[in-house]
Amino acid sequence: MKIATFNVNSIKARLPRVLEWLKERNPDVVCLQEIKSLDENFPRMEIEDLGYNIETHGQKTYNGVALLSKFPIEDVQRGLPENTEDDQARYIEAFTGGVRIGCLYLPNGNPIPGEKFDYKLRWMDHLVSHAKTLLAYEEPLVLCGDYNVIPKDEDVFDPARFEGDALTQPATRARYRELMYLGFTDALRVLRPSGADYTFWDYQRGAWQKDNGLRIDHHLLSPQAADILKDCQIDKMVRGGERASDHVPIWIDLDI
DNA sequence: ATGGTAGTTTAACTA
């Protein structure tokens, strides 16, 4: 069972690339971030034609997440529970094909210090709290998406250039570790313990051409999901396509 | 120290 995550940076602008990739990779479940679309404007028909059920949590202009699945989608939850004052569409969760999936778009948090960084840290606190609840179900669980967290210095092309960035701050990394220490497994790192495995290249300064990337899109697995992990791949070549997103798809294969 | 790009939206924001 292939479960992918892909920050598309506008589903409208990226639809041809997304359809092309769906046909080639044929994932069973897909988590999309930054759809930048209202629910009613999501291009449902084109994606349903490829055999997917769809649940969206959209908003106008910014953010927005969606879940695609070839299996029935049950128990849909929009937004992190407890985070009731949050007006940004950054989380959708559901049970599908025997796996519970949380699709998340964690706040970027720049610049620091400031309101946006405070919001990021609060959002991470809510995520940790909810992850505890989900882990207690003791079922295969995948929390994946754009974390906007560079876990370690090896996950960025030039750590020195990111010293003042919200993606590498000690407070950011401390909360990410708090999440990991609950018992999650980083799917990519359990299969590839080190290396420049980037998932994002900025549109600016020729970042893609120079391979100046970041690893910020992750699949975190509950023990029950980690036990059945078969594979994890980054579809890096997608970044070189026409009108590409600044992120590429990452997928895991679970033996379920 | 600034600007470079992309998307949404049409001046300014987010990333």
PDB file of C-alpha atoms (C1' of nucleotides) in Angstrom:
ATOM      1  CA  MET A   1       0.000   0.000   0.000  1.00  0.00           C
ATOM      2  CA  LYS A   2       1.674   3.180  -1.199  1.00  0.00           C
ATOM      3  CA  ILE A   3       1.039   6.323   0.862  1.00  0.00           C
ATOM      4  CA  ALA A   4       2.424   9.556  -0.595  1.00  0.00           C
ATOM      5  CA  THR A   5       2.698  13.144   0.575  1.00  0.00           C
ATOM      6  CA  PHE A   6       3.038  16.057  -1.854  1.00  0.00           C
ATOM      7  CA  ASN A   7       2.995  19.798  -1.157  1.00  0.00           C
ATOM      8  CA  VAL A   8       1.626  20.942  -4.527  1.00  0.00           C
ATOM      9  CA  ASN A   9       1.721  24.731  -3.954  1.00  0.00           C
ATOM     10  CA  SER A  10      -1.713  25.307  -5.575  1.00  0.00           C
ATOM     11  CA  ILE A  11      -3.734  22.356  -6.928  1.00  0.00           C
ATOM     12  CA  LYS A  12      -5.055  24.578  -9.725  1.00  0.00           C
ATOM     13  CA  ALA A  13      -1.609  25.576 -10.988  1.00  0.00           C
ATOM     14  CA  ARG A  14      -0.240  22.054 -10.492  1.00  0.00           C
ATOM     15  CA  LEU A  15      -3.096  19.880 -11.794  1.00  0.00           C
ATOM     16  CA  PRO A  16      -1.353  18.661 -15.000  1.00  0.00           C
ATOM     17  CA  ARG A  17       1.772  17.703 -13.012  1.00  0.00           C
ATOM     18  CA  VAL A  18      -0.278  15.999 -10.282  1.00  0.00           C
ATOM     19  CA  LEU A  19      -2.366  13.962 -12.742  1.00  0.00           C
ATOM     20  CA  GLU A  20       0.765  12.911 -14.621  1.00  0.00           C
ATOM     21  CA  TRP A  21       2.461  11.819 -11.408  1.00  0.00           C
ATOM     22  CA  LEU A  22      -0.631   9.976 -10.096  1.00  0.00           C
ATOM     23  CA  LYS A  23      -0.830   7.961 -13.321  1.00  0.00           C
ATOM     24  CA  GLU A  24       2.844   7.037 -13.233  1.00  0.00           C
ATOM     25  CA  ARG A  25       3.266   6.293  -9.511  1.00  0.00           C
ATOM     26  CA  ASN A  26      -0.266   5.045  -8.846  1.00  0.00           C
ATOM     27  CA  PRO A  27      -0.225   5.585  -5.055  1.00  0.00           C
ATOM     28  CA  ASP A  28      -3.125   4.163  -2.996  1.00  0.00           C
ATOM     29  CA  VAL A  29      -3.322   7.145  -0.650  1.00  0.00           C
ATOM     30  CA  VAL A  30      -2.103  10.711  -1.199  1.00  0.00           C
ATOM     31  CA  CYS A  31      -1.816  13.605   1.244  1.00  0.00           C
ATOM     32  CA  LEU A  32      -1.769  16.983  -0.487  1.00  0.00           C
ATOM     33  CA  GLN A  33      -0.742  20.270   1.116  1.00  0.00           C
ATOM     34  CA  GLU A  34      -1.035  23.905   0.060  1.00  0.00           C
ATOM     35  CA  ILE A  35      -3.925  23.219  -2.284  1.00  0.00           C
ATOM     36  CA  LYS A  36      -4.710  26.978  -2.011  1.00  0.00           C
ATOM     37  CA  SER A  37      -8.286  26.184  -2.949  1.00  0.00           C
ATOM     38  CA  LEU A  38     -11.752  26.345  -1.486  1.00  0.00           C
ATOM     39  CA  ASP A  39     -13.393  22.910  -1.166  1.00  0.00           C
ATOM     40  CA  GLU A  40     -15.874  23.770  -3.927  1.00  0.00           C
ATOM     41  CA  ASN A  41     -13.074  24.733  -6.362  1.00  0.00           C
ATOM     42  CA  PHE A  42     -11.015  21.542  -5.900  1.00  0.00           C
ATOM     43  CA  PRO A  43     -10.677  19.708  -9.264  1.00  0.00           C
ATOM     44  CA  ARG A  44     -12.547  16.628  -8.021  1.00  0.00           C
ATOM     45  CA  MET A  45     -13.613  15.058 -11.319  1.00  0.00           C
ATOM     46  CA  GLU A  46     -10.162  14.847 -12.894  1.00  0.00           C
ATOM     47  CA  ILE A  47      -8.812  13.043  -9.820  1.00  0.00           C
ATOM     48  CA  GLU A  48     -11.903  10.892  -9.214  1.00  0.00           C
ATOM     49  CA  ASP A  49     -11.495   9.647 -12.789  1.00  0.00           C
ATOM     50  CA  LEU A  50      -8.217   8.042 -11.693  1.00  0.00           C
ATOM     51  CA  GLY A  51     -10.074   6.017  -9.046  1.00  0.00           C
ATOM     52  CA  TYR A  52      -9.662   8.174  -5.948  1.00  0.00           C
ATOM     53  CA  ASN A  53     -12.059   9.121  -3.193  1.00  0.00           C
ATOM     54  CA  ILE A  54     -11.400  12.679  -2.029  1.00  0.00           C
ATOM     55  CA  GLU A  55     -11.725  14.612   1.233  1.00  0.00           C
ATOM     56  CA  THR A  56     -10.601  18.228   1.369  1.00  0.00           C
ATOM     57  CA  HIS A  57     -10.043  20.849   4.033  1.00  0.00           C
ATOM     58  CA  GLY A  58      -9.510  23.934   1.928  1.00  0.00           C
ATOM     59  CA  GLN A  59      -9.421  27.682   2.306  1.00  0.00           C
ATOM     60  CA  LYS A  60      -9.045  30.649   0.002  1.00  0.00           C
ATOM     61  CA  THR A  61      -5.565  31.726  -1.201  1.00  0.00           C
ATOM     62  CA  TYR A  62      -3.432  30.029   1.464  1.00  0.00           C
ATOM     63  CA  ASN A  63      -2.854  26.608   3.030  1.00  0.00           C
ATOM     64  CA  GLY A  64      -5.440  23.881   2.471  1.00  0.00           C
ATOM     65  CA  VAL A  65      -4.961  20.090   2.680  1.00  0.00           C
ATOM     66  CA  ALA A  66      -6.594  17.095   1.023  1.00  0.00           C
ATOM     67  CA  LEU A  67      -6.687  13.295   1.263  1.00  0.00           C
ATOM     68  CA  LEU A  68      -7.010  11.030  -1.781  1.00  0.00           C
ATOM     69  CA  SER A  69      -7.577   7.297  -1.395  1.00  0.00           C
ATOM     70  CA  LYS A  70      -8.456   4.325  -3.557  1.00  0.00           C
ATOM     71  CA  PHE A  71     -10.164   2.891  -0.464  1.00  0.00           C
ATOM     72  CA  PRO A  72     -13.273   4.202   1.303  1.00  0.00           C
ATOM     73  CA  ILE A  73     -12.390   7.136   3.583  1.00  0.00           C
ATOM     74  CA  GLU A  74     -13.845   6.995   7.110  1.00  0.00           C
ATOM     75  CA  ASP A  75     -13.630   8.972  10.358  1.00  0.00           C
ATOM     76  CA  VAL A  76     -12.687  12.234   8.643  1.00  0.00           C
ATOM     77  CA  GLN A  77     -11.421  14.927  11.007  1.00  0.00           C
ATOM     78  CA  ARG A  78     -10.648  18.490   9.879  1.00  0.00           C
ATOM     79  CA  GLY A  79      -8.227  20.530  11.976  1.00  0.00           C
ATOM     80  CA  LEU A  80      -6.397  19.398  15.099  1.00  0.00           C
ATOM     81  CA  PRO A  81      -8.893  18.719  17.890  1.00  0.00           C
ATOM     82  CA  GLU A  82      -8.429  21.121  20.830  1.00  0.00           C
ATOM     83  CA  ASN A  83      -6.951  23.687  18.428  1.00  0.00           C
ATOM     84  CA  THR A  84     -10.420  25.189  18.006  1.00  0.00           C
ATOM     85  CA  GLU A  85      -9.289  28.816  17.585  1.00  0.00           C
ATOM     86  CA  ASP A  86      -7.155  27.938  14.520  1.00  0.00           C
ATOM     87  CA  ASP A  87      -8.608  29.507  11.351  1.00  0.00           C
ATOM     88  CA  GLN A  88      -5.933  28.065   9.016  1.00  0.00           C
ATOM     89  CA  ALA A  89      -6.667  24.818   7.121  1.00  0.00           C
ATOM     90  CA  ARG A  90      -3.565  22.771   7.895  1.00  0.00           C
ATOM     91  CA  TYR A  91      -4.705  19.315   9.022  1.00  0.00           C
ATOM     92  CA  ILE A  92      -6.986  16.556   7.786  1.00  0.00           C
ATOM     93  CA  GLU A  93      -7.119  13.028   9.160  1.00  0.00           C
ATOM     94  CA  ALA A  94      -9.009   9.875   8.278  1.00  0.00           C
ATOM     95  CA  PHE A  95      -9.019   6.080   8.436  1.00  0.00           C
ATOM     96  CA  THR A  96      -8.617   4.406   5.051  1.00  0.00           C
ATOM     97  CA  GLY A  97      -7.446   1.002   3.809  1.00  0.00           C
ATOM     98  CA  GLY A  98      -6.622  -0.158   7.333  1.00  0.00           C
ATOM     99  CA  VAL A  99      -4.409   2.812   8.197  1.00  0.00           C
ATOM    100  CA  ARG A 100      -5.096   6.048  10.051  1.00  0.00           C
ATOM    101  CA  ILE A 101      -3.527   8.947   8.165  1.00  0.00           C
ATOM    102  CA  GLY A 102      -2.889  12.474   9.384  1.00  0.00           C
ATOM    103  CA  CYS A 103      -2.092  14.914   6.552  1.00  0.00           C
ATOM    104  CA  LEU A 104      -0.449  18.058   7.890  1.00  0.00           C
ATOM    105  CA  TYR A 105       0.933  21.384   6.723  1.00  0.00           C
ATOM    106  CA  LEU A 106       2.884  22.703   9.683  1.00  0.00           C
ATOM    107  CA  PRO A 107       3.315  26.504   9.831  1.00  0.00           C
ATOM    108  CA  ASN A 108       6.567  27.867   8.376  1.00  0.00           C
ATOM    109  CA  GLY A 109       7.105  30.236  11.304  1.00  0.00           C
ATOM    110  CA  ASN A 110       9.356  32.859   9.697  1.00  0.00           C
ATOM    111  CA  PRO A 111      10.378  35.475  10.514  1.00  0.00           C
ATOM    112  CA  ILE A 112      11.708  34.999  14.038  1.00  0.00           C
ATOM    113  CA  PRO A 113      11.044  36.222  16.574  1.00  0.00           C
ATOM    114  CA  GLY A 114       7.416  37.112  16.002  1.00  0.00           C
ATOM    115  CA  GLU A 115       3.763  36.177  15.910  1.00  0.00           C
ATOM    116  CA  LYS A 116       4.272  33.583  13.153  1.00  0.00           C
ATOM    117  CA  PHE A 117       6.963  31.727  15.069  1.00  0.00           C
ATOM    118  CA  ASP A 118       4.827  31.707  18.229  1.00  0.00           C
ATOM    119  CA  TYR A 119       1.955  30.315  16.131  1.00  0.00           C
ATOM    120  CA  LYS A 120       4.222  27.568  14.770  1.00  0.00           C
ATOM    121  CA  LEU A 121       5.286  26.471  18.261  1.00  0.00           C
ATOM    122  CA  ARG A 122       1.697  26.495  19.558  1.00  0.00           C
ATOM    123  CA  TRP A 123       0.609  24.452  16.527  1.00  0.00           C
ATOM    124  CA  MET A 124       3.366  21.907  17.223  1.00  0.00           C
ATOM    125  CA  ASP A 125       2.225  21.633  20.855  1.00  0.00           C
ATOM    126  CA  HIS A 126      -1.278  20.781  19.631  1.00  0.00           C
ATOM    127  CA  LEU A 127       0.156  18.220  17.198  1.00  0.00           C
ATOM    128  CA  VAL A 128       2.162  16.502  19.968  1.00  0.00           C
ATOM    129  CA  SER A 129      -0.919  16.393  22.166  1.00  0.00           C
ATOM    130  CA  HIS A 130      -3.082  14.882  19.426  1.00  0.00           C
ATOM    131  CA  ALA A 131      -0.369  12.397  18.418  1.00  0.00           C
ATOM    132  CA  LYS A 132      -0.405  11.022  21.968  1.00  0.00           C
ATOM    133  CA  THR A 133      -4.136  10.365  21.651  1.00  0.00           C
ATOM    134  CA  LEU A 134      -3.712   8.640  18.287  1.00  0.00           C
ATOM    135  CA  LEU A 135      -0.816   6.431  19.418  1.00  0.00           C
ATOM    136  CA  ALA A 136      -2.995   5.052  22.222  1.00  0.00           C
ATOM    137  CA  TYR A 137      -5.163   3.373  19.542  1.00  0.00           C
ATOM    138  CA  GLU A 138      -2.203   1.058  18.837  1.00  0.00           C
ATOM    139  CA  GLU A 139      -3.001   0.835  15.115  1.00  0.00           C
ATOM    140  CA  PRO A 140      -1.026   1.555  11.951  1.00  0.00           C
ATOM    141  CA  LEU A 141      -0.795   5.343  11.921  1.00  0.00           C
ATOM    142  CA  VAL A 142       1.007   7.634   9.484  1.00  0.00           C
ATOM    143  CA  LEU A 143       1.457  11.345  10.189  1.00  0.00           C
ATOM    144  CA  CYS A 144       2.850  12.813   6.997  1.00  0.00           C
ATOM    145  CA  GLY A 145       3.160  16.106   5.200  1.00  0.00           C
ATOM    146  CA  ASP A 146       5.125  19.323   5.052  1.00  0.00           C
ATOM    147  CA  TYR A 147       6.498  19.620   8.592  1.00  0.00           C
ATOM    148  CA  ASN A 148       8.509  22.773   7.875  1.00  0.00           C
ATOM    149  CA  VAL A 149      11.115  21.229  10.170  1.00  0.00           C
ATOM    150  CA  ILE A 150      14.718  20.450   9.175  1.00  0.00           C
ATOM    151  CA  PRO A 151      15.343  17.711  11.748  1.00  0.00           C
ATOM    152  CA  LYS A 152      19.161  17.750  11.601  1.00  0.00           C
ATOM    153  CA  ASP A 153      21.913  19.792   9.993  1.00  0.00           C
ATOM    154  CA  GLU A 154      22.484  17.023   7.429  1.00  0.00           C
ATOM    155  CA  ASP A 155      18.950  17.717   6.166  1.00  0.00           C
ATOM    156  CA  VAL A 156      19.918  21.117   4.701  1.00  0.00           C
ATOM    157  CA  PHE A 157      22.475  21.992   2.020  1.00  0.00           C
ATOM    158  CA  ASP A 158      24.139  24.707   4.139  1.00  0.00           C
ATOM    159  CA  PRO A 159      23.251  24.686   7.848  1.00  0.00           C
ATOM    160  CA  ALA A 160      25.035  28.007   8.447  1.00  0.00           C
ATOM    161  CA  ARG A 161      22.635  29.787   6.098  1.00  0.00           C
ATOM    162  CA  PHE A 162      19.667  28.539   8.156  1.00  0.00           C
ATOM    163  CA  GLU A 163      20.896  29.508  11.597  1.00  0.00           C
ATOM    164  CA  GLY A 164      18.293  32.231  11.991  1.00  0.00           C
ATOM    165  CA  ASP A 165      15.509  30.289  10.296  1.00  0.00           C
ATOM    166  CA  ALA A 166      12.338  28.986  11.939  1.00  0.00           C
ATOM    167  CA  LEU A 167      12.898  25.557  10.309  1.00  0.00           C
ATOM    168  CA  THR A 168      16.059  24.848  12.336  1.00  0.00           C
ATOM    169  CA  GLN A 169      15.452  26.709  15.615  1.00  0.00           C
ATOM    170  CA  PRO A 170      16.229  24.808  18.830  1.00  0.00           C
ATOM    171  CA  ALA A 171      12.629  25.386  19.981  1.00  0.00           C
ATOM    172  CA  THR A 172      11.335  23.930  16.686  1.00  0.00           C
ATOM    173  CA  ARG A 173      13.634  20.923  16.821  1.00  0.00           C
ATOM    174  CA  ALA A 174      12.864  20.327  20.504  1.00  0.00           C
ATOM    175  CA  ARG A 175       9.148  19.998  19.713  1.00  0.00           C
ATOM    176  CA  TYR A 176       9.869  17.755  16.728  1.00  0.00           C
ATOM    177  CA  ARG A 177      11.948  15.496  19.002  1.00  0.00           C
ATOM    178  CA  GLU A 178       9.162  15.553  21.572  1.00  0.00           C
ATOM    179  CA  LEU A 179       6.912  14.147  18.848  1.00  0.00           C
ATOM    180  CA  MET A 180       9.483  11.527  17.791  1.00  0.00           C
ATOM    181  CA  TYR A 181      10.123  10.425  21.376  1.00  0.00           C
ATOM    182  CA  LEU A 182       6.458   9.458  21.709  1.00  0.00           C
ATOM    183  CA  GLY A 183       7.494   6.468  19.615  1.00  0.00           C
ATOM    184  CA  PHE A 184       7.372   7.506  15.966  1.00  0.00           C
ATOM    185  CA  THR A 185       9.722   6.267  13.264  1.00  0.00           C
ATOM    186  CA  ASP A 186      10.985   8.541  10.473  1.00  0.00           C
ATOM    187  CA  ALA A 187      10.279   6.282   7.478  1.00  0.00           C
ATOM    188  CA  LEU A 188      13.022   7.681   5.271  1.00  0.00           C
ATOM    189  CA  ARG A 189      15.761   7.627   7.918  1.00  0.00           C
ATOM    190  CA  VAL A 190      15.067   4.074   9.077  1.00  0.00           C
ATOM    191  CA  LEU A 191      15.798   2.925   5.509  1.00  0.00           C
ATOM    192  CA  ARG A 192      18.473   5.536   4.665  1.00  0.00           C
ATOM    193  CA  PRO A 193      20.176   6.535   7.928  1.00  0.00           C
ATOM    194  CA  SER A 194      22.011   9.499   6.368  1.00  0.00           C
ATOM    195  CA  GLY A 195      22.413  11.424   3.157  1.00  0.00           C
ATOM    196  CA  ALA A 196      21.234  14.491   1.252  1.00  0.00           C
ATOM    197  CA  ASP A 197      17.642  13.310   0.804  1.00  0.00           C
ATOM    198  CA  TYR A 198      15.989  16.617   0.010  1.00  0.00           C
ATOM    199  CA  THR A 199      12.262  17.110  -0.604  1.00  0.00           C
ATOM    200  CA  PHE A 200      12.187  20.886  -1.278  1.00  0.00           C
ATOM    201  CA  TRP A 201      14.189  23.262  -3.442  1.00  0.00           C
ATOM    202  CA  ASP A 202      13.422  26.997  -3.365  1.00  0.00           C
ATOM    203  CA  TYR A 203      12.269  28.669  -6.575  1.00  0.00           C
ATOM    204  CA  GLN A 204      14.897  31.381  -5.990  1.00  0.00           C
ATOM    205  CA  ARG A 205      18.644  31.598  -6.516  1.00  0.00           C
ATOM    206  CA  GLY A 206      18.796  28.526  -8.773  1.00  0.00           C
ATOM    207  CA  ALA A 207      18.327  26.258  -5.755  1.00  0.00           C
ATOM    208  CA  TRP A 208      17.250  23.240  -7.859  1.00  0.00           C
ATOM    209  CA  GLN A 209      20.119  23.596 -10.350  1.00  0.00           C
ATOM    210  CA  LYS A 210      22.633  23.784  -7.470  1.00  0.00           C
ATOM    211  CA  ASP A 211      20.890  21.032  -5.446  1.00  0.00           C
ATOM    212  CA  ASN A 212      20.432  23.505  -2.601  1.00  0.00           C
ATOM    213  CA  GLY A 213      17.623  21.551  -0.973  1.00  0.00           C
ATOM    214  CA  LEU A 214      15.961  20.861   2.358  1.00  0.00           C
ATOM    215  CA  ARG A 215      14.403  17.714   3.827  1.00  0.00           C
ATOM    216  CA  ILE A 216      11.186  19.016   5.382  1.00  0.00           C
ATOM    217  CA  ASP A 217       8.486  16.579   4.176  1.00  0.00           C
ATOM    218  CA  HIS A 218       8.283  13.512   6.395  1.00  0.00           C
ATOM    219  CA  HIS A 219       6.347  10.316   7.080  1.00  0.00           C
ATOM    220  CA  LEU A 220       6.219   9.554  10.811  1.00  0.00           C
ATOM    221  CA  LEU A 221       5.036   6.022  11.608  1.00  0.00           C
ATOM    222  CA  SER A 222       3.482   4.464  14.699  1.00  0.00           C
ATOM    223  CA  PRO A 223       5.159   1.200  15.816  1.00  0.00           C
ATOM    224  CA  GLN A 224       2.353  -0.784  14.135  1.00  0.00           C
ATOM    225  CA  ALA A 225       3.064   1.023  10.838  1.00  0.00           C
ATOM    226  CA  ALA A 226       6.859   0.890  11.185  1.00  0.00           C
ATOM    227  CA  ASP A 227       6.669  -2.905  11.608  1.00  0.00           C
ATOM    228  CA  ILE A 228       5.192  -3.257   8.113  1.00  0.00           C
ATOM    229  CA  LEU A 229       7.314  -0.608   6.324  1.00  0.00           C
ATOM    230  CA  LYS A 230       8.731  -1.990   3.069  1.00  0.00           C
ATOM    231  CA  ASP A 231      10.026   1.058   1.214  1.00  0.00           C
ATOM    232  CA  CYS A 232      10.305   4.852   1.169  1.00  0.00           C
ATOM    233  CA  GLN A 233      11.243   6.886  -1.901  1.00  0.00           C
ATOM    234  CA  ILE A 234      11.538  10.544  -2.901  1.00  0.00           C
ATOM    235  CA  ASP A 235      10.291  11.258  -6.428  1.00  0.00           C
ATOM    236  CA  LYS A 236      13.065  13.787  -6.954  1.00  0.00           C
ATOM    237  CA  MET A 237      12.768  14.073 -10.730  1.00  0.00           C
ATOM    238  CA  VAL A 238       9.320  15.646 -10.380  1.00  0.00           C
ATOM    239  CA  ARG A 239      11.130  18.861  -9.369  1.00  0.00           C
ATOM    240  CA  GLY A 240      12.643  19.169 -12.845  1.00  0.00           C
ATOM    241  CA  GLY A 241       9.274  19.170 -14.655  1.00  0.00           C
ATOM    242  CA  GLU A 242       7.474  22.071 -16.337  1.00  0.00           C
ATOM    243  CA  ARG A 243       5.857  24.413 -13.811  1.00  0.00           C
ATOM    244  CA  ALA A 244       6.938  22.140 -10.957  1.00  0.00           C
ATOM    245  CA  SER A 245       6.048  22.632  -7.297  1.00  0.00           C
ATOM    246  CA  ASP A 246       8.958  23.620  -5.041  1.00  0.00           C
ATOM    247  CA  HIS A 247       8.319  20.334  -3.148  1.00  0.00           C
ATOM    248  CA  VAL A 248       8.430  16.787  -4.578  1.00  0.00           C
ATOM    249  CA  PRO A 249       6.313  13.733  -3.673  1.00  0.00           C
ATOM    250  CA  ILE A 250       7.588  11.259  -1.075  1.00  0.00           C
ATOM    251  CA  TRP A 251       5.955   7.864  -0.661  1.00  0.00           C
ATOM    252  CA  ILE A 252       6.115   4.849   1.613  1.00  0.00           C
ATOM    253  CA  ASP A 253       5.082   1.278   0.898  1.00  0.00           C
ATOM    254  CA  LEU A 254       3.386  -0.615   3.753  1.00  0.00           C
ATOM    255  CA  ASP A 255       2.879  -4.400   3.727  1.00  0.00           C
ATOM    256  CA  ILE A 256      -0.859  -4.273   4.405  1.00  0.00           C
TER     257      ILE A 256
ATOM    258  C1'  DA B   1      22.142  44.700   2.325  1.00  0.00           C
ATOM    259  C1'  DT B   2      19.324  43.495  -1.366  1.00  0.00           C
ATOM    260  C1'  DG B   3      17.125  40.644  -4.583  1.00  0.00           C
ATOM    261  C1'  DG B   4      16.233  36.714  -6.714  1.00  0.00           C
ATOM    262  C1'  DT B   5      10.846  33.154  -8.082  1.00  0.00           C
ATOM    263  C1'  DA B   6       6.108  31.442  -7.803  1.00  0.00           C
ATOM    264  C1'  DG B   7       1.081  31.618  -6.604  1.00  0.00           C
ATOM    265  C1'  DT B   8      -2.968  34.117  -5.555  1.00  0.00           C
ATOM    266  C1'  DT B   9      -4.722  38.207  -6.678  1.00  0.00           C
ATOM    267  C1'  DT B  10      -4.330  42.632  -8.755  1.00  0.00           C
ATOM    268  C1'  DA B  11      -0.787  45.436  -4.024  1.00  0.00           C
ATOM    269  C1'  DA B  12       0.608  42.637  -0.925  1.00  0.00           C
ATOM    270  C1'  DC B  13       0.968  38.499   1.379  1.00  0.00           C
ATOM    271  C1'  DT B  14       3.189  33.881   1.937  1.00  0.00           C
ATOM    272  C1'  DA B  15       6.725  30.814   1.210  1.00  0.00           C
TER     273       DA B  15
END
